[in-house]
CSV table of C-alpha atoms in Angstrom, one decimal:
chain,number,residue,atom,x,y,z
S,1,LEU,CA,34.4,122.6,-25.3
S,2,GLU,CA,34.3,121.4,-21.9
S,3,ALA,CA,37.3,119.2,-22.4
S,4,TRP,CA,39.1,122.2,-23.7
S,5,PHE,CA,38.4,124.2,-20.6
S,6,ARG,CA,39.6,121.3,-18.3
S,7,LYS,CA,43.0,121.4,-19.9
S,8,LYS,CA,45.7,123.0,-17.6
S,9,VAL,CA,47.8,124.3,-20.4
S,10,HIS,CA,46.8,125.8,-23.9
S,11,ARG,CA,49.6,126.2,-26.4
S,12,SER,CA,47.5,126.2,-29.6
S,13,LEU,CA,47.7,130.0,-29.9
S,14,LEU,CA,51.6,129.8,-29.6
S,15,SER,CA,52.1,127.3,-32.5
S,16,ARG,CA,53.3,128.2,-35.7
S,17,PRO,CA,50.3,129.5,-37.9
S,18,LYS,CA,49.9,129.0,-41.6
S,19,GLN,CA,49.5,132.8,-42.1
S,20,THR,CA,51.6,135.7,-40.7
S,21,VAL,CA,51.2,136.2,-36.9
S,22,ARG,CA,49.5,139.5,-36.1
S,23,ASP,CA,48.5,141.3,-32.9
S,24,SER,CA,45.2,142.8,-32.3
S,25,TRP,CA,46.3,146.0,-34.4
S,26,GLY,CA,47.2,143.9,-37.2
S,27,LYS,CA,51.1,144.2,-36.7
S,28,SER,CA,53.5,141.4,-36.0
S,29,SER,CA,55.4,141.6,-32.7
S,30,GLN,CA,59.2,140.9,-32.7
S,31,GLU,CA,58.7,138.3,-30.3
S,32,ASP,CA,56.0,136.6,-32.4
S,33,ILE,CA,58.2,136.8,-35.5
S,34,HIS,CA,61.2,135.2,-33.5
S,35,ARG,CA,58.8,132.5,-32.3
S,36,PHE,CA,57.5,131.9,-35.8
S,37,LEU,CA,61.1,131.5,-37.1
S,38,LEU,CA,62.2,129.2,-34.4
S,39,GLN,CA,59.3,126.8,-34.9
S,40,GLY,CA,60.3,126.5,-38.5
S,41,LEU,CA,63.5,124.7,-37.5
S,42,PRO,CA,63.3,120.9,-37.4
S,43,GLY,CA,62.4,119.6,-33.8
S,44,ILE,CA,61.4,123.0,-32.4
S,45,GLY,CA,57.9,123.3,-31.2
S,46,THR,CA,56.1,125.9,-28.9
S,47,VAL,CA,57.8,124.8,-25.9
S,48,LEU,CA,61.2,124.9,-27.1
S,49,ALA,CA,60.7,128.0,-29.0
S,50,GLU,CA,59.7,129.7,-25.8
S,51,ALA,CA,62.7,128.2,-23.9
S,52,ILE,CA,65.1,129.5,-26.5
S,53,LEU,CA,63.6,133.0,-26.5
S,54,GLU,CA,63.7,133.1,-22.7
S,55,ARG,CA,67.4,132.0,-22.7
S,56,PHE,CA,68.7,134.2,-25.6
S,57,GLY,CA,66.0,136.8,-26.2
S,58,LYS,CA,65.8,136.2,-30.0
S,59,ALA,CA,65.8,133.9,-32.9
S,60,PRO,CA,69.2,133.5,-34.0
S,61,LEU,CA,70.1,133.5,-37.8
S,62,SER,CA,73.4,131.9,-36.7
S,63,TRP,CA,74.1,130.9,-33.2
S,64,SER,CA,75.6,133.8,-31.2
S,65,CYS,CA,76.2,131.4,-28.4
S,66,THR,CA,78.4,128.6,-27.7
S,67,PHE,CA,77.4,124.9,-28.3
S,68,ASP,CA,77.4,124.3,-24.5
S,69,GLU,CA,75.3,127.3,-23.8
S,70,LEU,CA,72.7,125.8,-26.4
S,71,LYS,CA,72.7,122.5,-24.4
S,72,PHE,CA,71.6,124.2,-21.3
S,73,VAL,CA,68.3,125.3,-22.7
S,74,PRO,CA,65.6,123.2,-21.0
S,75,GLY,CA,64.4,120.6,-23.5
S,76,ILE,CA,67.5,120.7,-25.7
S,77,GLY,CA,70.1,117.9,-25.1
S,78,GLU,CA,73.2,116.8,-26.6
S,79,ARG,CA,71.8,115.3,-29.8
S,80,ARG,CA,69.4,118.1,-30.5
S,81,SER,CA,71.8,120.8,-29.8
S,82,LYS,CA,74.3,119.3,-32.2
S,83,ALA,CA,71.6,119.1,-34.8
S,84,LEU,CA,70.6,122.7,-34.5
S,85,TRP,CA,74.2,123.9,-34.2
S,86,GLU,CA,75.1,122.2,-37.5
S,87,LEU,CA,72.1,123.7,-39.1
S,88,LEU,CA,72.9,127.1,-38.4
S,89,GLN,CA,76.8,127.1,-38.8
């Protein structure tokens, strides 16, 4: 427990859970649902899911942005953006 408190960043609550994401009232928020969907894509973890949500505001079912706009998300380079682009086209 002491080691856990020494960590600077805690992302375990942001990772894709095995069950449906719910808030304290038992309902899923739109942001939680989008984060959950993004983390289901190959190569997308908590950090990239947050970066995509910050940049575009939602999880796309098809990319509503250009290939070049996707490359400018922090953590997504040329190779990963190409793989994600092809996956959702």
